[in-house]
Amino acid sequence: MLNPNLEAIELNKDEYQRYSRHIILPEVGLDGQKRLKAASVLCIGSGGLGSPLLLYLAAAGIGRIGLVDFDIVDSSNLQRQIIHSESWVGKPKIESAKDRIHSINPHCQVDLYETAISSENALEILEPYDVVVDGTDNFPTRYLTNDACVLLDKPNVYGSIFRFEGQATVFNYQGGPNYRDLYPEPPPPGMVPSCAEGGVLGVLCGIIGTIQATEAIKIILGAENTLSGRLLLYNAWDMKFRELKLRPNPERPVIEKLIDYQEFCGIPQAAAAEADASNAIAEMSVLDLKQLMDSGKDDFILLDVRNPNEYEIAKIDGSVLIPLSELEDGSAISKVKELVNTSHSDSLSKGAGASAPYRLIAHCKLGGRSTKALNILKEAGIEGTNVKGGIAAWSQEVDPSIPQY
């Protein structure tokens, strides 16, 4: 209802007081506040981006907010997902978000969709809403959201974050570009690390999410100076903003229907390739590793392929840190060969006079990076064994004193 019948919309006495700072703005005014009350916004995700934008949309007086999420609150979310609190850990995010929204603004209607958005349900979920805000963190859902908005002719307020960098724009608005004009093809799976692997500055989420909320509000108010056609780039570490022009590509394929976006982004193919790679590598459980370490044997190397800052958080005593990146660029392969072929290591040996070649055992956080590392080493003629579940499993099953992150 981007063009509502304003005469049919009324504000009560409490709302006049609540929204007074809006109403006295000439760019908003009473009619603008009525537009906000009549508007409906769907937010896909209530994580790092969804948290601040939901809080500000509710505070601004959006009459109806839809929320799509099927995740639960984890303690690792609280560093950036400010809509959630300690008391909600282990419970559904959408219930936590709804509770927080109503604590800010009880006048706001909140619709919950505790499901993964898919090609089967996206059009039905998006259809009732005026504006869609993309707070997701993966490429299949971003393409799905974009294509559904194109088919339904809905504005799509986009944002993304990684480490210290974020970007925001408005897609599919007043003839402007859509997500496929920015990214015609998805990157290969695994090329862009997740925030769980690469990290993210918590306050960055607040900045980009608040920009998304601002753009959604401007669209509802009918402002002309939105981010449509402009990609805003932000680097929090350098505290710099940049802006790039973004125009529709006249040669882009016409979106006629929703497709299999997992397939489109190569997720099943990558999973199959990863399974094949894993099957080619010997594995052991963390309990097997613990038994080996307790046996007093010193004929193995325990290789940790995580990043140095992860190693500082949590490590298994006796492990040697060689980051995956140093194996990928080839700079550390000779070092691993030397370790494997050495008959004695002061840092690792559990007893002097070891004579057998060291057996190579590799681990990471969850097991994926160490599998990749062992495949690289296998091509160099070095066989090894992967620790299933990595140091996360070690913390859960062997040594709870090891921090989880």
CSV table of C-alpha atoms in Angstrom, one decimal:
chain,number,residue,atom,x,y,z
A,1,MET,CA,0.0,0.0,0.0
A,2,LEU,CA,2.6,2.5,-1.1
A,3,ASN,CA,-0.2,4.9,-2.1
A,4,PRO,CA,-2.8,4.4,0.7
A,5,ASN,CA,-6.0,6.4,1.3
A,6,LEU,CA,-4.6,8.7,3.9
A,7,GLU,CA,-8.0,10.0,4.9
A,8,ALA,CA,-8.9,6.6,6.1
A,9,ILE,CA,-5.8,6.3,8.4
A,10,GLU,CA,-5.9,7.9,11.8
A,11,LEU,CA,-3.3,8.3,14.6
A,12,ASN,CA,-4.4,8.1,18.2
A,13,LYS,CA,-3.2,10.5,20.9
A,14,ASP,CA,-0.4,8.1,21.9
A,15,GLU,CA,0.8,7.9,18.4
A,16,TYR,CA,0.9,11.7,17.9
A,17,GLN,CA,3.2,11.9,20.9
A,18,ARG,CA,5.2,8.8,20.0
A,19,TYR,CA,6.0,10.0,16.5
A,20,SER,CA,6.1,13.8,17.1
A,21,ARG,CA,9.7,14.1,16.0
A,22,HIS,CA,8.8,12.6,12.7
A,23,ILE,CA,5.6,14.6,12.2
A,24,ILE,CA,7.4,18.0,12.7
A,25,LEU,CA,9.8,17.1,9.9
A,26,PRO,CA,8.5,18.7,6.7
A,27,GLU,CA,9.8,15.7,4.7
A,28,VAL,CA,7.6,13.4,6.8
A,29,GLY,CA,4.7,15.3,8.3
A,30,LEU,CA,1.4,13.8,9.3
A,31,ASP,CA,0.8,12.3,5.9
A,32,GLY,CA,4.2,10.6,5.9
A,33,GLN,CA,3.6,9.1,9.4
A,34,LYS,CA,0.2,7.8,8.2
A,35,ARG,CA,2.0,6.2,5.2
A,36,LEU,CA,4.4,4.5,7.6
A,37,LYS,CA,1.5,3.2,9.6
A,38,ALA,CA,-0.3,1.9,6.5
A,39,ALA,CA,2.9,0.3,5.2
A,40,SER,CA,4.0,-3.3,5.4
A,41,VAL,CA,7.7,-4.5,5.2
A,42,LEU,CA,9.0,-8.0,5.0
A,43,CYS,CA,12.4,-8.7,6.5
A,44,ILE,CA,14.1,-11.9,5.4
A,45,GLY,CA,16.4,-12.7,8.3
A,46,SER,CA,16.7,-11.4,11.9
A,47,GLY,CA,20.5,-11.7,12.3
A,48,GLY,CA,23.2,-9.1,12.0
A,49,LEU,CA,21.4,-6.9,9.5
A,50,GLY,CA,17.9,-7.8,10.5
A,51,SER,CA,18.4,-6.8,14.1
A,52,PRO,CA,19.0,-3.0,13.7
A,53,LEU,CA,16.6,-2.6,10.8
A,54,LEU,CA,13.8,-4.3,12.6
A,55,LEU,CA,14.3,-2.2,15.7
A,56,TYR,CA,14.2,1.0,13.7
A,57,LEU,CA,11.3,0.0,11.4
A,58,ALA,CA,9.3,-0.7,14.5
A,59,ALA,CA,10.3,2.5,16.2
A,60,ALA,CA,9.5,4.4,13.1
A,61,GLY,CA,5.9,3.2,13.2
A,62,ILE,CA,5.7,0.7,10.4
A,63,GLY,CA,2.3,-0.8,10.8
A,64,ARG,CA,3.0,-4.3,9.7
A,65,ILE,CA,6.3,-6.2,9.7
A,66,GLY,CA,6.8,-9.7,8.4
A,67,LEU,CA,9.7,-11.7,9.5
A,68,VAL,CA,11.2,-14.8,7.9
A,69,ASP,CA,13.7,-16.9,9.9
A,70,PHE,CA,14.0,-20.5,11.0
A,71,ASP,CA,17.2,-20.2,13.1
A,72,ILE,CA,17.6,-20.2,16.9
A,73,VAL,CA,19.5,-17.7,19.0
A,74,ASP,CA,23.1,-18.7,19.7
A,75,SER,CA,25.4,-17.0,22.2
A,76,SER,CA,27.8,-16.3,19.3
A,77,ASN,CA,25.0,-14.1,17.8
A,78,LEU,CA,24.9,-11.6,20.6
A,79,GLN,CA,28.1,-9.8,19.5
A,80,ARG,CA,26.1,-8.2,16.6
A,81,GLN,CA,22.5,-9.4,16.6
A,82,ILE,CA,21.3,-6.8,19.0
A,83,ILE,CA,17.6,-7.6,18.8
A,84,HIS,CA,18.3,-10.8,20.7
A,85,SER,CA,19.3,-11.2,24.4
A,86,GLU,CA,20.9,-13.8,26.6
A,87,SER,CA,17.5,-14.9,27.9
A,88,TRP,CA,16.6,-16.0,24.3
A,89,VAL,CA,19.6,-18.2,23.7
A,90,GLY,CA,18.4,-21.6,22.4
A,91,LYS,CA,15.0,-20.2,21.4
A,92,PRO,CA,13.6,-19.2,17.9
A,93,LYS,CA,15.0,-15.9,16.6
A,94,ILE,CA,11.6,-14.8,15.2
A,95,GLU,CA,10.0,-15.2,18.6
A,96,SER,CA,12.8,-13.2,20.2
A,97,ALA,CA,12.6,-10.5,17.5
A,98,LYS,CA,8.8,-10.3,17.9
A,99,ASP,CA,9.1,-9.9,21.7
A,100,ARG,CA,11.7,-7.1,21.3
A,101,ILE,CA,9.7,-5.3,18.6
A,102,HIS,CA,6.6,-5.2,20.8
A,103,SER,CA,8.6,-4.0,23.7
A,104,ILE,CA,9.5,-1.0,21.5
A,105,ASN,CA,6.2,-0.5,19.7
A,106,PRO,CA,3.1,-2.5,20.7
A,107,HIS,CA,1.2,-0.9,17.8
A,108,CYS,CA,3.2,-2.8,15.3
A,109,GLN,CA,1.6,-6.0,13.8
A,110,VAL,CA,4.3,-8.7,13.5
A,111,ASP,CA,3.8,-11.7,11.1
A,112,LEU,CA,6.1,-14.6,11.7
A,113,TYR,CA,7.3,-17.1,9.0
A,114,GLU,CA,9.4,-19.7,10.8
A,115,THR,CA,10.6,-21.4,7.7
A,116,ALA,CA,13.4,-21.3,5.2
A,117,ILE,CA,12.3,-19.2,2.2
A,118,SER,CA,12.3,-21.2,-1.0
A,119,SER,CA,11.2,-21.2,-4.6
A,120,GLU,CA,8.0,-23.0,-3.4
A,121,ASN,CA,6.9,-20.4,-0.8
A,122,ALA,CA,8.7,-17.1,-1.7
A,123,LEU,CA,6.0,-15.6,-3.9
A,124,GLU,CA,3.3,-16.4,-1.4
A,125,ILE,CA,5.3,-14.9,1.5
A,126,LEU,CA,6.4,-11.8,-0.3
A,127,GLU,CA,3.1,-10.9,-2.1
A,128,PRO,CA,1.3,-9.1,0.8
A,129,TYR,CA,4.1,-6.7,1.6
A,130,ASP,CA,5.0,-3.3,0.1
A,131,VAL,CA,8.8,-3.4,0.6
A,132,VAL,CA,11.1,-6.4,1.0
A,133,VAL,CA,14.4,-6.0,3.0
A,134,ASP,CA,17.1,-8.6,2.4
A,135,GLY,CA,19.0,-9.4,5.6
A,136,THR,CA,20.3,-12.7,4.4
A,137,ASP,CA,23.9,-14.0,4.3
A,138,ASN,CA,24.1,-16.4,1.4
A,139,PHE,CA,23.9,-16.2,-2.4
A,140,PRO,CA,21.1,-18.6,-3.1
A,141,THR,CA,18.7,-16.7,-0.9
A,142,ARG,CA,19.8,-13.4,-2.3
A,143,TYR,CA,19.1,-14.5,-5.9
A,144,LEU,CA,15.8,-16.0,-4.8
A,145,THR,CA,14.7,-12.8,-3.0
A,146,ASN,CA,15.7,-10.7,-6.0
A,147,ASP,CA,13.9,-12.8,-8.5
A,148,ALA,CA,10.7,-13.0,-6.4
A,149,CYS,CA,10.8,-9.2,-6.0
A,150,VAL,CA,11.2,-8.8,-9.8
A,151,LEU,CA,8.2,-11.1,-10.5
A,152,LEU,CA,6.1,-9.4,-7.9
A,153,ASP,CA,7.4,-5.9,-8.7
A,154,LYS,CA,8.5,-5.2,-5.1
A,155,PRO,CA,11.3,-2.9,-4.0
A,156,ASN,CA,14.2,-4.9,-2.6
A,157,VAL,CA,16.4,-3.2,0.0
A,158,TYR,CA,19.7,-5.0,-0.1
A,159,GLY,CA,22.7,-5.1,2.3
A,160,SER,CA,25.6,-7.3,2.9
A,161,ILE,CA,28.5,-7.4,5.4
A,162,PHE,CA,31.9,-9.2,5.8
A,163,ARG,CA,34.7,-8.5,8.2
A,164,PHE,CA,35.0,-4.6,8.2
A,165,GLU,CA,33.2,-4.0,4.9
A,166,GLY,CA,29.5,-3.6,4.0
A,167,GLN,CA,27.4,-2.5,1.0
A,168,ALA,CA,23.8,-1.4,0.5
A,169,THR,CA,21.5,-0.4,-2.3
A,170,VAL,CA,17.9,-0.6,-3.5
A,171,PHE,CA,17.0,-3.0,-6.2
A,172,ASN,CA,14.0,-3.3,-8.5
A,173,TYR,CA,12.6,0.2,-7.7
A,174,GLN,CA,11.2,2.6,-10.3
A,175,GLY,CA,12.9,0.9,-13.2
A,176,GLY,CA,16.2,0.7,-11.4
A,177,PRO,CA,18.7,-2.2,-11.5
A,178,ASN,CA,18.2,-5.5,-9.7
A,179,TYR,CA,20.7,-7.9,-7.9
A,180,ARG,CA,21.6,-9.6,-11.2
A,181,ASP,CA,22.9,-6.3,-12.6
A,182,LEU,CA,25.4,-6.3,-9.7
A,183,TYR,CA,26.1,-10.0,-9.7
A,184,PRO,CA,25.1,-11.6,-13.0
A,185,GLU,CA,26.6,-15.0,-11.9
A,186,PRO,CA,27.2,-16.3,-8.4
A,187,PRO,CA,30.8,-16.8,-7.3
A,188,PRO,CA,32.1,-20.4,-7.0
A,189,PRO,CA,30.9,-22.0,-3.7
A,190,GLY,CA,33.5,-21.4,-1.0
A,191,MET,CA,35.2,-18.5,-2.7
A,192,VAL,CA,33.5,-16.0,-0.3
A,193,PRO,CA,34.0,-17.1,3.3
A,194,SER,CA,31.1,-16.9,5.7
A,195,CYS,CA,31.1,-14.6,8.7
A,196,ALA,CA,31.6,-17.7,10.8
A,197,GLU,CA,34.9,-18.3,9.0
A,198,GLY,CA,36.1,-14.8,8.3
A,199,GLY,CA,34.5,-12.8,11.1
A,200,VAL,CA,32.6,-9.6,11.2
A,201,LEU,CA,32.8,-6.4,13.2
A,202,GLY,CA,29.6,-6.3,15.2
A,203,VAL,CA,28.9,-2.5,14.8
A,204,LEU,CA,29.2,-2.9,11.0
A,205,CYS,CA,25.9,-4.7,11.1
A,206,GLY,CA,24.3,-1.8,12.8
A,207,ILE,CA,25.5,0.7,10.2
A,208,ILE,CA,24.4,-1.3,7.2
A,209,GLY,CA,21.2,-2.5,8.7
A,210,THR,CA,20.3,1.1,9.7
A,211,ILE,CA,21.0,2.2,6.2
A,212,GLN,CA,18.6,-0.5,4.9
A,213,ALA,CA,15.9,0.7,7.4
A,214,THR,CA,16.4,4.3,6.2
A,215,GLU,CA,16.0,3.3,2.6
A,216,ALA,CA,12.8,1.3,3.3
A,217,ILE,CA,11.3,4.3,5.1
A,218,LYS,CA,12.3,6.6,2.3
A,219,ILE,CA,10.6,4.3,-0.2
A,220,ILE,CA,7.4,4.3,1.8
A,221,LEU,CA,7.5,8.1,2.1
A,222,GLY,CA,7.9,8.4,-1.7
A,223,ALA,CA,11.4,10.1,-1.5
A,224,GLU,CA,13.2,10.4,-4.8
A,225,ASN,CA,16.8,10.2,-3.6
A,226,THR,CA,17.0,6.5,-2.7
A,227,LEU,CA,20.0,4.3,-3.3
A,228,SER,CA,18.4,2.9,-6.4
A,229,GLY,CA,21.1,2.9,-9.1
A,230,ARG,CA,23.8,3.6,-6.4
A,231,LEU,CA,25.8,1.0,-4.6
A,232,LEU,CA,27.0,2.4,-1.3
A,233,LEU,CA,30.3,0.8,-0.1
A,234,TYR,CA,31.5,1.2,3.5
A,235,ASN,CA,34.8,0.3,5.2
A,236,ALA,CA,34.5,0.6,8.9
A,237,TRP,CA,38.2,0.1,9.6
A,238,ASP,CA,39.2,3.0,7.4
A,239,MET,CA,35.9,4.9,8.2
A,240,LYS,CA,35.3,5.6,4.5
A,241,PHE,CA,32.2,5.6,2.3
A,242,ARG,CA,32.3,5.2,-1.5
A,243,GLU,CA,29.6,5.1,-4.1
A,244,LEU,CA,29.4,3.3,-7.4
A,245,LYS,CA,26.9,3.8,-10.2
A,246,LEU,CA,24.7,0.8,-10.9
A,247,ARG,CA,22.6,0.6,-14.0
A,248,PRO,CA,20.3,-2.1,-15.5
A,249,ASN,CA,22.0,-4.4,-18.0
A,250,PRO,CA,19.9,-4.5,-21.2
A,251,GLU,CA,21.3,-7.9,-22.0
A,252,ARG,CA,20.5,-9.6,-18.7
A,253,PRO,CA,18.2,-12.7,-18.9
A,254,VAL,CA,14.5,-12.1,-18.4
A,255,ILE,CA,13.3,-13.5,-15.1
A,256,GLU,CA,10.2,-15.6,-15.8
A,257,LYS,CA,10.0,-18.0,-12.9
A,258,LEU,CA,11.8,-19.0,-9.7
A,259,ILE,CA,14.4,-21.7,-10.2
A,260,ASP,CA,16.5,-24.1,-8.0
A,261,TYR,CA,18.8,-21.5,-6.5
A,262,GLN,CA,21.0,-24.1,-4.7
A,263,GLU,CA,21.7,-25.6,-8.1
A,264,PHE,CA,22.2,-22.2,-9.7
A,265,CYS,CA,24.8,-21.3,-7.2
A,266,GLY,CA,26.5,-24.7,-7.5
A,267,ILE,CA,25.9,-25.8,-3.9
A,268,PRO,CA,25.0,-29.5,-4.6
A,269,GLN,CA,27.9,-29.8,-7.1
A,270,ALA,CA,30.3,-28.3,-4.5
A,271,ALA,CA,28.9,-30.6,-1.8
A,272,ALA,CA,29.4,-33.6,-4.0
A,273,ALA,CA,32.9,-32.6,-4.9
A,274,GLU,CA,33.7,-32.0,-1.2
A,275,ALA,CA,32.2,-35.4,-0.3
A,276,ASP,CA,34.4,-37.1,-3.0
A,277,ALA,CA,37.4,-35.2,-1.6
A,278,SER,CA,36.6,-36.2,1.9
A,279,ASN,CA,36.1,-39.8,0.9
A,280,ALA,CA,39.6,-39.8,-0.5
A,281,ILE,CA,41.1,-38.7,2.8
A,282,ALA,CA,41.4,-41.0,5.9
A,283,GLU,CA,39.4,-39.7,8.9
A,284,MET,CA,39.6,-40.2,12.7
A,285,SER,CA,37.3,-39.0,15.5
A,286,VAL,CA,38.4,-36.7,18.2
A,287,LEU,CA,38.2,-39.7,20.6
A,288,ASP,CA,40.6,-41.6,18.4
A,289,LEU,CA,42.9,-38.7,18.5
A,290,LYS,CA,42.7,-38.4,22.3
A,291,GLN,CA,43.4,-42.2,22.6
A,292,LEU,CA,46.5,-41.8,20.4
A,293,MET,CA,47.8,-38.8,22.3
A,294,ASP,CA,47.2,-40.6,25.7
A,295,SER,CA,49.1,-43.6,24.4
A,296,GLY,CA,52.4,-41.8,24.7
A,297,LYS,CA,53.2,-42.5,21.0
A,298,ASP,CA,55.3,-39.7,19.4
A,299,ASP,CA,55.2,-40.8,15.8
A,300,PHE,CA,52.7,-38.3,14.5
A,301,ILE,CA,52.4,-34.6,13.7
A,302,LEU,CA,49.2,-32.8,14.7
A,303,LEU,CA,48.7,-30.0,12.1
A,304,ASP,CA,46.3,-27.1,12.7
A,305,VAL,CA,45.4,-25.3,9.5
A,306,ARG,CA,43.3,-22.5,11.0
A,307,ASN,CA,44.2,-18.8,11.1
A,308,PRO,CA,46.6,-17.5,13.7
A,309,ASN,CA,43.9,-15.5,15.6
A,310,GLU,CA,41.8,-18.7,15.8
A,311,TYR,CA,44.7,-20.6,17.2
A,312,GLU,CA,45.0,-17.9,19.9
A,313,ILE,CA,41.4,-18.5,20.9
A,314,ALA,CA,41.6,-22.3,21.2
A,315,LYS,CA,44.3,-24.9,20.4
A,316,ILE,CA,45.1,-28.5,21.1
A,317,ASP,CA,48.3,-28.9,23.0
A,318,GLY,CA,51.2,-30.1,20.8
A,319,SER,CA,49.6,-29.0,17.6
A,320,VAL,CA,51.6,-27.1,14.9
A,321,LEU,CA,50.0,-24.1,13.2
A,322,ILE,CA,50.3,-23.8,9.5
A,323,PRO,CA,47.4,-21.9,8.0
A,324,LEU,CA,45.5,-23.3,5.0
A,325,SER,CA,46.4,-20.1,3.0
A,326,GLU,CA,50.1,-21.0,3.3
A,327,LEU,CA,49.4,-24.5,1.9
A,328,GLU,CA,47.2,-23.0,-0.9
A,329,ASP,CA,49.9,-20.7,-2.1
A,330,GLY,CA,52.5,-23.5,-1.8
A,331,SER,CA,54.8,-21.6,0.6
A,332,ALA,CA,54.5,-24.1,3.5
A,333,ILE,CA,54.4,-27.4,1.7
A,334,SER,CA,58.2,-27.9,2.1
A,335,LYS,CA,57.8,-27.1,5.8
A,336,VAL,CA,55.2,-29.9,6.2
A,337,LYS,CA,57.4,-32.3,4.3
A,338,GLU,CA,60.2,-31.5,6.7
A,339,LEU,CA,58.0,-32.1,9.7
A,340,VAL,CA,56.7,-35.4,8.4
A,341,ASN,CA,60.2,-36.7,7.5
A,342,THR,CA,61.9,-35.6,10.7
A,343,SER,CA,62.5,-38.4,13.1
A,344,HIS,CA,62.6,-36.1,16.1
A,345,SER,CA,60.9,-32.8,17.1
A,346,ASP,CA,61.6,-31.0,20.3
A,347,SER,CA,58.2,-29.3,20.2
A,348,LEU,CA,56.1,-32.4,19.5
A,349,SER,CA,58.0,-35.4,20.7
A,350,LYS,CA,56.7,-37.1,23.8
A,351,GLY,CA,60.0,-38.9,24.2
A,352,ALA,CA,63.5,-38.8,22.9
A,353,GLY,CA,64.9,-41.0,20.2
A,354,ALA,CA,61.8,-41.3,18.0
A,355,SER,CA,62.8,-43.1,14.9
A,356,ALA,CA,59.7,-43.7,12.9
A,357,PRO,CA,58.5,-41.1,10.4
A,358,TYR,CA,55.8,-38.8,11.8
A,359,ARG,CA,52.2,-39.6,10.8
A,360,LEU,CA,50.3,-36.5,9.7
A,361,ILE,CA,47.0,-35.6,11.4
A,362,ALA,CA,45.2,-32.4,10.4
A,363,HIS,CA,42.4,-30.5,12.0
A,364,CYS,CA,40.7,-27.1,11.7
A,365,LYS,CA,37.5,-25.7,13.3
A,366,LEU,CA,35.0,-28.1,11.9
A,367,GLY,CA,36.9,-30.3,9.4
A,368,GLY,CA,36.4,-28.6,6.1
A,369,ARG,CA,39.6,-26.6,5.8
A,370,SER,CA,41.7,-29.5,7.0
A,371,THR,CA,40.2,-31.8,4.3
A,372,LYS,CA,41.2,-29.2,1.8
A,373,ALA,CA,44.6,-28.9,3.3
A,374,LEU,CA,45.1,-32.7,3.2
A,375,ASN,CA,44.1,-32.8,-0.5
A,376,ILE,CA,46.6,-30.2,-1.3
A,377,LEU,CA,49.3,-32.1,0.6
A,378,LYS,CA,48.2,-35.4,-1.1
A,379,GLU,CA,48.9,-33.9,-4.5
A,380,ALA,CA,52.4,-33.1,-3.1
A,381,GLY,CA,52.9,-36.7,-2.1
A,382,ILE,CA,52.1,-36.3,1.6
A,383,GLU,CA,49.3,-38.6,3.0
A,384,GLY,CA,47.4,-37.6,6.1
A,385,THR,CA,44.4,-38.2,8.3
A,386,ASN,CA,41.6,-35.7,9.0
A,387,VAL,CA,40.0,-35.1,12.4
A,388,LYS,CA,36.2,-35.2,12.0
A,389,GLY,CA,34.5,-32.2,13.6
A,390,GLY,CA,37.8,-30.4,14.2
A,391,ILE,CA,38.5,-28.5,17.4
A,392,ALA,CA,34.8,-27.8,17.9
A,393,ALA,CA,34.2,-31.5,18.4
A,394,TRP,CA,37.3,-31.7,20.6
A,395,SER,CA,35.8,-29.1,22.8
A,396,GLN,CA,32.4,-30.8,22.9
A,397,GLU,CA,33.6,-34.4,23.4
A,398,VAL,CA,37.1,-34.3,24.9
A,399,ASP,CA,38.0,-31.1,26.6
A,400,PRO,CA,35.2,-28.7,27.5
A,401,SER,CA,37.8,-26.2,28.8
A,402,ILE,CA,38.7,-25.4,25.2
A,403,PRO,CA,36.6,-22.3,24.2
A,404,GLN,CA,34.1,-22.6,21.3
A,405,TYR,CA,33.8,-19.7,18.9
